[in-house]
Amino acid sequence: MQIKKLFLIAIKDLRLIFRDPSALVLMLLAPFVLTIGMGALTGRFSGGTGSGISNIPVILVNEDQGLLGDVLVEVFQSPELVELVAPELMDDLQRAKALVDADQSTAVIYIPEGFTDSIIPSAETSEQAVVRILFYANPTQPTSAGVVRSILDQFINRVELGNVSGQVIVQQLIENGLISPAQAGQVGQEISQEIAQMETSRSSITIQSTVSEGEGIEFDILAYMAPGMAIMFLMFTVTYGGRSLLVENYHGTLPRLLVAPTIPAYVLGGKAFGIFLTAVAQMAILIGGTSLMFRLEWGDTLGVILLILTAAFAATGWGLFFAAILKTPGQVAVTGSAVMLLFGILGGSFFDLSMLPDWIQVVNKITPNAWAVDGFRILSFGGGLDDILTNILALVIMGIVLFVVASFWMQKSGLARK
Amino acid sequence: MAPILEVHNLVKKYGDLVAVKGISFDVMEGEIFSLLGPNGAGKTTTISILSTLFSPTAGDASVDGHSVTSEPMAVKRLIGVVPQEIALYEELTALENLNFWGQMYGLSGKALAKRVDEVLEQIGLKNRAKERIKTYSGGMKRRVNIGVGLLHKPKLLFMDEPTVGIDPQSRRAILESVKELNDSGMTILYTTHYMEEAQELSDRVGIIDYGELIALGTQPELTSKVGETDTLILHLGENEDPSFLADELRVMEGVLQANPTDHQVAIVTPSAEELLAPVVSRTNELGIHIYSVDMREPNLEAVFLQLTGRALRD
C-alpha cells in the first residue's frame, strides 16, 4: 500500500509538470527549437542529404613508417569522406600548426614515427613503446574540429579493438597448446595486422559502421549535437524537479504529505521517482521527436533506452542533491540554471571536449553530461551496447552516490523545514 | 469525557530560540479546544509537533493513547490536519486534489469516490469540482483545504488558523462548518489569533504567548481572571505619543492599567463608563487628539491584555 503511494506521488508530479506551460517550454520546446535551429543551420531542411558541414580542411602529418599510419591517411582520403573533409598531407608539423593558428585549417593530425609499432609490435620491436597521435584543433571551429576528432576516435577505437582481439587469440592459442610461447610474438603480429586490415578495410572506419544493404550512412551533425542539447536540458528538468521539493515545502503540500499516514522515505522516494519519470519522459520525447522529425539515427535501441534511463537516474541524483543542500526554491532555480550551463560546457554539449585542457576532461567526469553525451555519440556513430557499458555503469554509480548523500542530508536537516 | 489528546511538557527549540516552552494540556473527546495567541506565539509549532511533522525537543503527547513520538503512524491515522496555508496543488482540479489526498490517507476505489463526493457536497463545491484550484477564490480554496482534512473522517481534527486572509462571508461559512463538524462528533483543536473566533467556537481555550500556555479554561473561567474589569481603548492620531499618554493616565483614579500600543492606549478599569469622561477630559488637557474610543466588557482580549500587557493583535 505504501509503495502505491510512492507511485501516486510520482505520477502526480509528472501530471503537474505537464500542466505547467513555462516548464514545458523550457523542458521540451527549447531543446526542440535549438535542435531545429541546428538543423536549419546545417542544412537538414534544405532537402539535401548532406550535413551542411563539408570540405573541412584537415592537415595530416604522417611520420609513421608502418601500416596504421598509412591506413589513417587513407581513411581521411576515402570516398566516403570526400565531401566531408578536405585532407592535405604535409611533412612539417610546425608549419601545419601555424596554418591552424592562422585559421586556415581546422585541425592537424600528427602521426608520429613508431605509431604502428606501438600498436602492433614487430619481432624486432617486441616492447610496446607509448606513441601518441597528436590532435591539434582550431578552437574557433569547434564543430568542424569535433567532426575530425570523432573520425580519428573511431579509427583509434577500431585499431585498439583489433589489438586486444589479437592478444586474446594468442593467449587462447598458448593455453590450448596450439602454439608455443616463443611463437607468440610472430603469431600476434600476423593476427593484429590481419584484424587491423580487416577492420580498416571495412566501412567501420567511416563514420557509421552499421550499414544496411551496403548503404553508407553519412555523418550527421545533428547526431553529433543533439545528445548534448538533450542532456543539457535534462539537467534543467531535474533541477526543476528538485526545486519542486522545496516549493512543496514552501506551499505546505510537503508537510501535508508528511502528516498523512505515509512513511517519509516513500514521500521522498515518490518525489525522486517523479523527477526521474519526468526526466525519462523528456528524453524519450526529444529522442523520439528528433528521430521522427529529422530522421535522426540515435543508434542501438537497447543502448539508447539504457542510456536514457541511467542518464535520467544520474541527473535525478543531482536534482535531489541540490534540493537537499539548498534552502529555497529560488536558490535551486539560480543554481540549477548555472549548473545546467556549466555541466553543458564541461560535458561536451556545446563543443568537442578533446579541445579542452586535460584537467577539464577529468573534472567533467562528475557531470552526467560527459558520460551520457559520450554514450549517445558512441551509439549514434555506430557503437553497440558493449561500447557504452562504462558510461552506463558510471551514470548508475553517480545516481546512487548522489541519492544516498541527498537522503542523508535531508534526514539530517529534516524533509520538512521550518 | 475522556481526553483524546494529552500534551505533556512539550518543548521545541530551534537553536537558541525556544518556540514552545514546556506546555501541557488535554483536549477532551467531542470538544472544540482553541489555542489563542498572537502571531509567533508557538501555535503552529505546537500543531506541527502534535501532527507528527516535527519531533519535540522534550516532552510528549498522545492521541487516543498513541504517542506522537513513538507511534507516529498510528497517530497519523487518527488525525486530520487543516494547515494555515492552502496546501493544495493549484494546477490540479478540486476533484483531482481530493482524490490524490484521499489516496494518501489510504482510501481507494468506490470508497474514495463516495467520500470525495460527500466532502464536495459538504464544502459546497460539487458544481465546480472539475475546475483547477488556481481559478478559485481564496474562500473556495480554504474550503477545499478543509475538505482534504476531512476525507478520512478523523477522530481529531487540527485546524491551524483556517480563516486567515479570507473575506467575512467565507469566514462565517467556515466557522459554521467547524460547528457542524463538532456537532457530528468530531473533536477539534483550533488555533487562531482572532479572539472573536475563539469566543464563538470554543468549549475551552488555551491562551499561548511566546511559547508558553499562560491561561487555560472555559471562557467564564478565563474572564473571571480579570475580575469585573472593563477595557477602554483610546485610538489616537498618527502623530500622538501613546506612551506619554499612558504614563499620564496611569496615575488617575480608577485606572488599573494603561498599556500603550501602536496609536492606541488600552486602559483596564472597574468601570469604563465612569472613567470615560475624565479620561477624555485629561487627554484633551494634554493636547492629544483622540480618534475614537472603544469600551469592552471582560473578554478573552482583556484576559490576554491583563496577562501580557499587550493587545492580542500586537
mmCIF file of N, CA, C and O in Angstrom, chain B residues 220-280:
data_model
loop_
_atom_site.group_PDB
_atom_site.id
_atom_site.type_symbol
_atom_site.label_atom_id
_atom_site.label_comp_id
_atom_site.label_asym_id
_atom_site.label_seq_id
_atom_site.Cartn_x
_atom_site.Cartn_y
_atom_site.Cartn_z
ATOM 1 N N PRO B 220 -15.837 31.435 30.789
ATOM 2 C CA PRO B 220 -16.147 32.094 32.073
ATOM 3 C C PRO B 220 -14.980 32.007 33.059
ATOM 4 O O PRO B 220 -14.694 32.970 33.772
ATOM 5 N N GLU B 221 -14.323 30.857 33.045
ATOM 6 C CA GLU B 221 -13.171 30.707 33.954
ATOM 7 C C GLU B 221 -12.072 31.719 33.627
ATOM 8 O O GLU B 221 -11.457 32.308 34.516
ATOM 9 N N LEU B 222 -11.849 31.916 32.325
ATOM 10 C CA LEU B 222 -10.764 32.819 31.923
ATOM 11 C C LEU B 222 -11.118 34.279 32.192
ATOM 12 O O LEU B 222 -10.295 35.046 32.696
ATOM 13 N N THR B 223 -12.356 34.655 31.838
ATOM 14 C CA THR B 223 -12.719 36.067 32.031
ATOM 15 C C THR B 223 -12.811 36.416 33.511
ATOM 16 O O THR B 223 -12.599 37.567 33.904
ATOM 17 N N SER B 224 -13.065 35.410 34.332
ATOM 18 C CA SER B 224 -13.104 35.690 35.772
ATOM 19 C C SER B 224 -11.722 36.070 36.313
ATOM 20 O O SER B 224 -11.598 36.683 37.353
ATOM 21 N N LYS B 225 -10.670 35.699 35.523
ATOM 22 C CA LYS B 225 -9.311 36.043 35.954
ATOM 23 C C LYS B 225 -9.088 37.552 35.947
ATOM 24 O O LYS B 225 -8.246 38.074 36.665
ATOM 25 N N VAL B 226 -9.825 38.239 35.046
ATOM 26 C CA VAL B 226 -9.643 39.697 35.007
ATOM 27 C C VAL B 226 -10.649 40.393 35.913
ATOM 28 O O VAL B 226 -10.733 41.618 35.940
ATOM 29 N N GLY B 227 -11.417 39.594 36.665
ATOM 30 C CA GLY B 227 -12.385 40.172 37.589
ATOM 31 C C GLY B 227 -13.494 40.837 36.825
ATOM 32 O O GLY B 227 -13.831 40.457 35.707
ATOM 33 N N GLU B 228 -14.053 41.905 37.435
ATOM 34 C CA GLU B 228 -15.160 42.617 36.800
ATOM 35 C C GLU B 228 -14.654 43.847 36.089
ATOM 36 O O GLU B 228 -15.283 44.889 36.108
ATOM 37 N N THR B 229 -13.483 43.738 35.534
ATOM 38 C CA THR B 229 -12.894 44.918 34.894
ATOM 39 C C THR B 229 -13.319 45.055 33.440
ATOM 40 O O THR B 229 -13.568 44.067 32.761
ATOM 41 N N ASP B 230 -13.411 46.342 33.012
ATOM 42 C CA ASP B 230 -13.674 46.639 31.607
ATOM 43 C C ASP B 230 -12.374 47.122 30.971
ATOM 44 O O ASP B 230 -11.409 47.442 31.670
ATOM 45 N N THR B 231 -12.436 47.205 29.654
ATOM 46 C CA THR B 231 -11.281 47.763 28.938
ATOM 47 C C THR B 231 -11.751 48.951 28.107
ATOM 48 O O THR B 231 -12.756 48.867 27.399
ATOM 49 N N LEU B 232 -11.005 50.041 28.234
ATOM 50 C CA LEU B 232 -11.303 51.258 27.478
ATOM 51 C C LEU B 232 -10.123 51.473 26.524
ATOM 52 O O LEU B 232 -8.980 51.585 26.971
ATOM 53 N N ILE B 233 -10.421 51.501 25.249
ATOM 54 C CA ILE B 233 -9.319 51.642 24.290
ATOM 55 C C ILE B 233 -9.434 52.985 23.582
ATOM 56 O O ILE B 233 -10.458 53.297 22.960
ATOM 57 N N LEU B 234 -8.384 53.791 23.723
ATOM 58 C CA LEU B 234 -8.346 55.102 23.073
ATOM 59 C C LEU B 234 -7.526 54.985 21.794
ATOM 60 O O LEU B 234 -6.349 54.609 21.833
ATOM 61 N N HIS B 235 -8.140 55.272 20.665
ATOM 62 C CA HIS B 235 -7.411 55.262 19.384
ATOM 63 C C HIS B 235 -6.941 56.682 19.109
ATOM 64 O O HIS B 235 -7.752 57.606 19.054
ATOM 65 N N LEU B 236 -5.635 56.845 18.937
ATOM 66 C CA LEU B 236 -5.050 58.182 18.814
ATOM 67 C C LEU B 236 -4.694 58.509 17.370
ATOM 68 O O LEU B 236 -4.589 57.614 16.518
ATOM 69 N N GLY B 237 -4.468 59.820 17.162
ATOM 70 C CA GLY B 237 -3.993 60.251 15.842
ATOM 71 C C GLY B 237 -2.589 59.707 15.594
ATOM 72 O O GLY B 237 -1.888 59.301 16.527
ATOM 73 N N GLU B 238 -2.182 59.740 14.318
ATOM 74 C CA GLU B 238 -0.897 59.130 13.938
ATOM 75 C C GLU B 238 0.309 59.796 14.582
ATOM 76 O O GLU B 238 1.324 59.160 14.829
ATOM 77 N N ASN B 239 0.184 61.100 14.858
ATOM 78 C CA ASN B 239 1.350 61.825 15.374
ATOM 79 C C ASN B 239 1.421 61.848 16.897
ATOM 80 O O ASN B 239 2.309 62.464 17.479
ATOM 81 N N GLU B 240 0.458 61.231 17.556
ATOM 82 C CA GLU B 240 0.423 61.278 19.021
ATOM 83 C C GLU B 240 1.337 60.214 19.631
ATOM 84 O O GLU B 240 1.681 59.224 18.978
ATOM 85 N N ASP B 241 1.672 60.425 20.912
ATOM 86 C CA ASP B 241 2.600 59.517 21.606
ATOM 87 C C ASP B 241 1.823 58.695 22.639
ATOM 88 O O ASP B 241 1.503 59.194 23.723
ATOM 89 N N PRO B 242 1.482 57.444 22.328
ATOM 90 C CA PRO B 242 0.684 56.628 23.252
ATOM 91 C C PRO B 242 1.383 56.391 24.595
ATOM 92 O O PRO B 242 0.723 56.344 25.637
ATOM 93 N N SER B 243 2.721 56.283 24.581
ATOM 94 C CA SER B 243 3.458 56.015 25.826
ATOM 95 C C SER B 243 3.320 57.179 26.809
ATOM 96 O O SER B 243 3.098 56.980 28.010
ATOM 97 N N PHE B 244 3.434 58.408 26.273
ATOM 98 C CA PHE B 244 3.307 59.596 27.117
ATOM 99 C C PHE B 244 1.911 59.651 27.741
ATOM 100 O O PHE B 244 1.745 59.856 28.945
ATOM 101 N N LEU B 245 0.891 59.398 26.904
ATOM 102 C CA LEU B 245 -0.485 59.451 27.404
ATOM 103 C C LEU B 245 -0.724 58.349 28.451
ATOM 104 O O LEU B 245 -1.346 58.600 29.491
ATOM 105 N N ALA B 246 -0.188 57.150 28.190
ATOM 106 C CA ALA B 246 -0.367 56.043 29.138
ATOM 107 C C ALA B 246 0.235 56.403 30.492
ATOM 108 O O ALA B 246 -0.361 56.146 31.549
ATOM 109 N N ASP B 247 1.414 57.011 30.481
ATOM 110 C CA ASP B 247 2.063 57.423 31.732
ATOM 111 C C ASP B 247 1.194 58.427 32.502
ATOM 112 O O ASP B 247 1.059 58.361 33.729
ATOM 113 N N GLU B 248 0.585 59.357 31.758
ATOM 114 C CA GLU B 248 -0.259 60.389 32.382
ATOM 115 C C GLU B 248 -1.549 59.785 32.962
ATOM 116 O O GLU B 248 -2.004 60.174 34.038
ATOM 117 N N LEU B 249 -2.124 58.811 32.225
ATOM 118 C CA LEU B 249 -3.412 58.250 32.649
ATOM 119 C C LEU B 249 -3.268 57.241 33.786
ATOM 120 O O LEU B 249 -4.197 57.036 34.569
ATOM 121 N N ARG B 250 -2.101 56.608 33.851
ATOM 122 C CA ARG B 250 -1.871 55.549 34.838
ATOM 123 C C ARG B 250 -2.072 56.058 36.280
ATOM 124 O O ARG B 250 -2.439 55.289 37.172
ATOM 125 N N VAL B 251 -1.831 57.357 36.495
ATOM 126 C CA VAL B 251 -1.925 57.908 37.868
ATOM 127 C C VAL B 251 -3.348 58.335 38.214
ATOM 128 O O VAL B 251 -3.642 58.733 39.349
ATOM 129 N N MET B 252 -4.247 58.232 37.250
ATOM 130 C CA MET B 252 -5.625 58.677 37.519
ATOM 131 C C MET B 252 -6.381 57.664 38.374
ATOM 132 O O MET B 252 -6.143 56.458 38.274
ATOM 133 N N GLU B 253 -7.306 58.170 39.139
ATOM 134 C CA GLU B 253 -8.139 57.293 39.968
ATOM 135 C C GLU B 253 -9.023 56.427 39.066
ATOM 136 O O GLU B 253 -9.587 56.920 38.089
ATOM 137 N N GLY B 254 -9.151 55.128 39.387
ATOM 138 C CA GLY B 254 -9.992 54.219 38.596
ATOM 139 C C GLY B 254 -9.242 53.545 37.467
ATOM 140 O O GLY B 254 -9.791 52.682 36.786
ATOM 141 N N VAL B 255 -7.989 53.915 37.247
ATOM 142 C CA VAL B 255 -7.196 53.267 36.182
ATOM 143 C C VAL B 255 -6.337 52.167 36.815
ATOM 144 O O VAL B 255 -5.478 52.457 37.638
ATOM 145 N N LEU B 256 -6.622 50.906 36.446
ATOM 146 C CA LEU B 256 -5.835 49.789 36.980
ATOM 147 C C LEU B 256 -4.578 49.555 36.143
ATOM 148 O O LEU B 256 -3.526 49.244 36.667
ATOM 149 N N GLN B 257 -4.743 49.671 34.824
ATOM 150 C CA GLN B 257 -3.597 49.522 33.906
ATOM 151 C C GLN B 257 -3.785 50.487 32.757
ATOM 152 O O GLN B 257 -4.918 50.767 32.360
ATOM 153 N N ALA B 258 -2.699 50.988 32.205
ATOM 154 C CA ALA B 258 -2.753 51.777 30.965
ATOM 155 C C ALA B 258 -1.599 51.293 30.091
ATOM 156 O O ALA B 258 -0.440 51.512 30.428
ATOM 157 N N ASN B 259 -1.953 50.598 29.025
ATOM 158 C CA ASN B 259 -0.920 49.956 28.194
ATOM 159 C C ASN B 259 -0.880 50.590 26.808
ATOM 160 O O ASN B 259 -1.866 50.523 26.071
ATOM 161 N N PRO B 260 0.251 51.203 26.462
ATOM 162 C CA PRO B 260 0.356 51.818 25.123
ATOM 163 C C PRO B 260 0.689 50.771 24.060
ATOM 164 O O PRO B 260 1.452 49.849 24.302
ATOM 165 N N THR B 261 0.073 50.911 22.880
ATOM 166 C CA THR B 261 0.461 50.107 21.711
ATOM 167 C C THR B 261 0.489 51.063 20.529
ATOM 168 O O THR B 261 0.470 52.278 20.728
ATOM 169 N N ASP B 262 0.520 50.547 19.312
ATOM 170 C CA ASP B 262 0.564 51.423 18.137
ATOM 171 C C ASP B 262 -0.684 52.294 18.059
ATOM 172 O O ASP B 262 -1.788 51.793 17.861
ATOM 173 N N HIS B 263 -0.512 53.572 18.223
ATOM 174 C CA HIS B 263 -1.584 54.567 18.067
ATOM 175 C C HIS B 263 -2.777 54.308 18.983
ATOM 176 O O HIS B 263 -3.888 54.735 18.671
ATOM 177 N N GLN B 264 -2.564 53.579 20.055
ATOM 178 C CA GLN B 264 -3.680 53.410 20.987
ATOM 179 C C GLN B 264 -3.186 53.149 22.411
ATOM 180 O O GLN B 264 -2.051 52.741 22.624
ATOM 181 N N VAL B 265 -4.092 53.423 23.344
ATOM 182 C CA VAL B 265 -3.797 53.133 24.756
ATOM 183 C C VAL B 265 -4.968 52.296 25.284
ATOM 184 O O VAL B 265 -6.132 52.670 25.113
ATOM 185 N N ALA B 266 -4.640 51.148 25.876
ATOM 186 C CA ALA B 266 -5.676 50.267 26.428
ATOM 187 C C ALA B 266 -5.686 50.442 27.953
ATOM 188 O O ALA B 266 -4.663 50.225 28.603
ATOM 189 N N ILE B 267 -6.863 50.826 28.467
ATOM 190 C CA ILE B 267 -6.963 51.097 29.911
ATOM 191 C C ILE B 267 -7.858 50.034 30.549
ATOM 192 O O ILE B 267 -8.978 49.800 30.086
ATOM 193 N N VAL B 268 -7.342 49.386 31.588
ATOM 194 C CA VAL B 268 -8.142 48.414 32.338
ATOM 195 C C VAL B 268 -8.704 49.142 33.560
ATOM 196 O O VAL B 268 -7.959 49.783 34.324
ATOM 197 N N THR B 269 -10.033 49.026 33.699
ATOM 198 C CA THR B 269 -10.703 49.801 34.753
ATOM 199 C C THR B 269 -11.914 49.038 35.290
ATOM 200 O O THR B 269 -12.507 48.250 34.549
ATOM 201 N N PRO B 270 -12.299 49.270 36.539
ATOM 202 C CA PRO B 270 -13.509 48.607 37.055
ATOM 203 C C PRO B 270 -14.760 49.055 36.310
ATOM 204 O O PRO B 270 -15.710 48.311 36.177
ATOM 205 N N SER B 271 -14.764 50.298 35.793
ATOM 206 C CA SER B 271 -15.948 50.774 35.076
ATOM 207 C C SER B 271 -15.536 51.709 33.947
ATOM 208 O O SER B 271 -15.176 52.864 34.183
ATOM 209 N N ALA B 272 -15.613 51.210 32.733
ATOM 210 C CA ALA B 272 -15.237 52.019 31.577
ATOM 211 C C ALA B 272 -16.184 53.206 31.432
ATOM 212 O O ALA B 272 -15.780 54.303 31.054
ATOM 213 N N GLU B 273 -17.453 52.973 31.749
ATOM 214 C CA GLU B 273 -18.458 54.017 31.586
ATOM 215 C C GLU B 273 -18.143 55.234 32.470
ATOM 216 O O GLU B 273 -18.204 56.382 32.027
ATOM 217 N N GLU B 274 -17.760 54.937 33.728
ATOM 218 C CA GLU B 274 -17.464 56.027 34.663
ATOM 219 C C GLU B 274 -16.144 56.720 34.333
ATOM 220 O O GLU B 274 -15.988 57.917 34.560
ATOM 221 N N LEU B 275 -15.213 55.978 33.808
ATOM 222 C CA LEU B 275 -13.877 56.546 33.559
ATOM 223 C C LEU B 275 -13.815 57.336 32.250
ATOM 224 O O LEU B 275 -12.921 58.152 32.064
ATOM 225 N N LEU B 276 -14.754 57.098 31.348
ATOM 226 C CA LEU B 276 -14.668 57.668 30.003
ATOM 227 C C LEU B 276 -14.522 59.194 30.026
ATOM 228 O O LEU B 276 -13.604 59.747 29.421
ATOM 229 N N ALA B 277 -15.423 59.860 30.752
ATOM 230 C CA ALA B 277 -15.408 61.328 30.728
ATOM 231 C C ALA B 277 -14.099 61.895 31.284
ATOM 232 O O ALA B 277 -13.457 62.741 30.626
ATOM 233 N N PRO B 278 -13.650 61.478 32.501
ATOM 234 C CA PRO B 278 -12.387 62.042 32.999
ATOM 235 C C PRO B 278 -11.184 61.737 32.098
ATOM 236 O O PRO B 278 -10.302 62.592 31.944
ATOM 237 N N VAL B 279 -11.171 60.576 31.481
ATOM 238 C CA VAL B 279 -10.018 60.229 30.612
ATOM 239 C C VAL B 279 -9.996 61.125 29.387
ATOM 240 O O VAL B 279 -8.945 61.659 29.005
ATOM 241 N N VAL B 280 -11.162 61.317 28.771
ATOM 242 C CA VAL B 280 -11.227 62.166 27.578
ATOM 243 C C VAL B 280 -10.833 63.598 27.927
ATOM 244 O O VAL B 280 -10.084 64.264 27.200
#
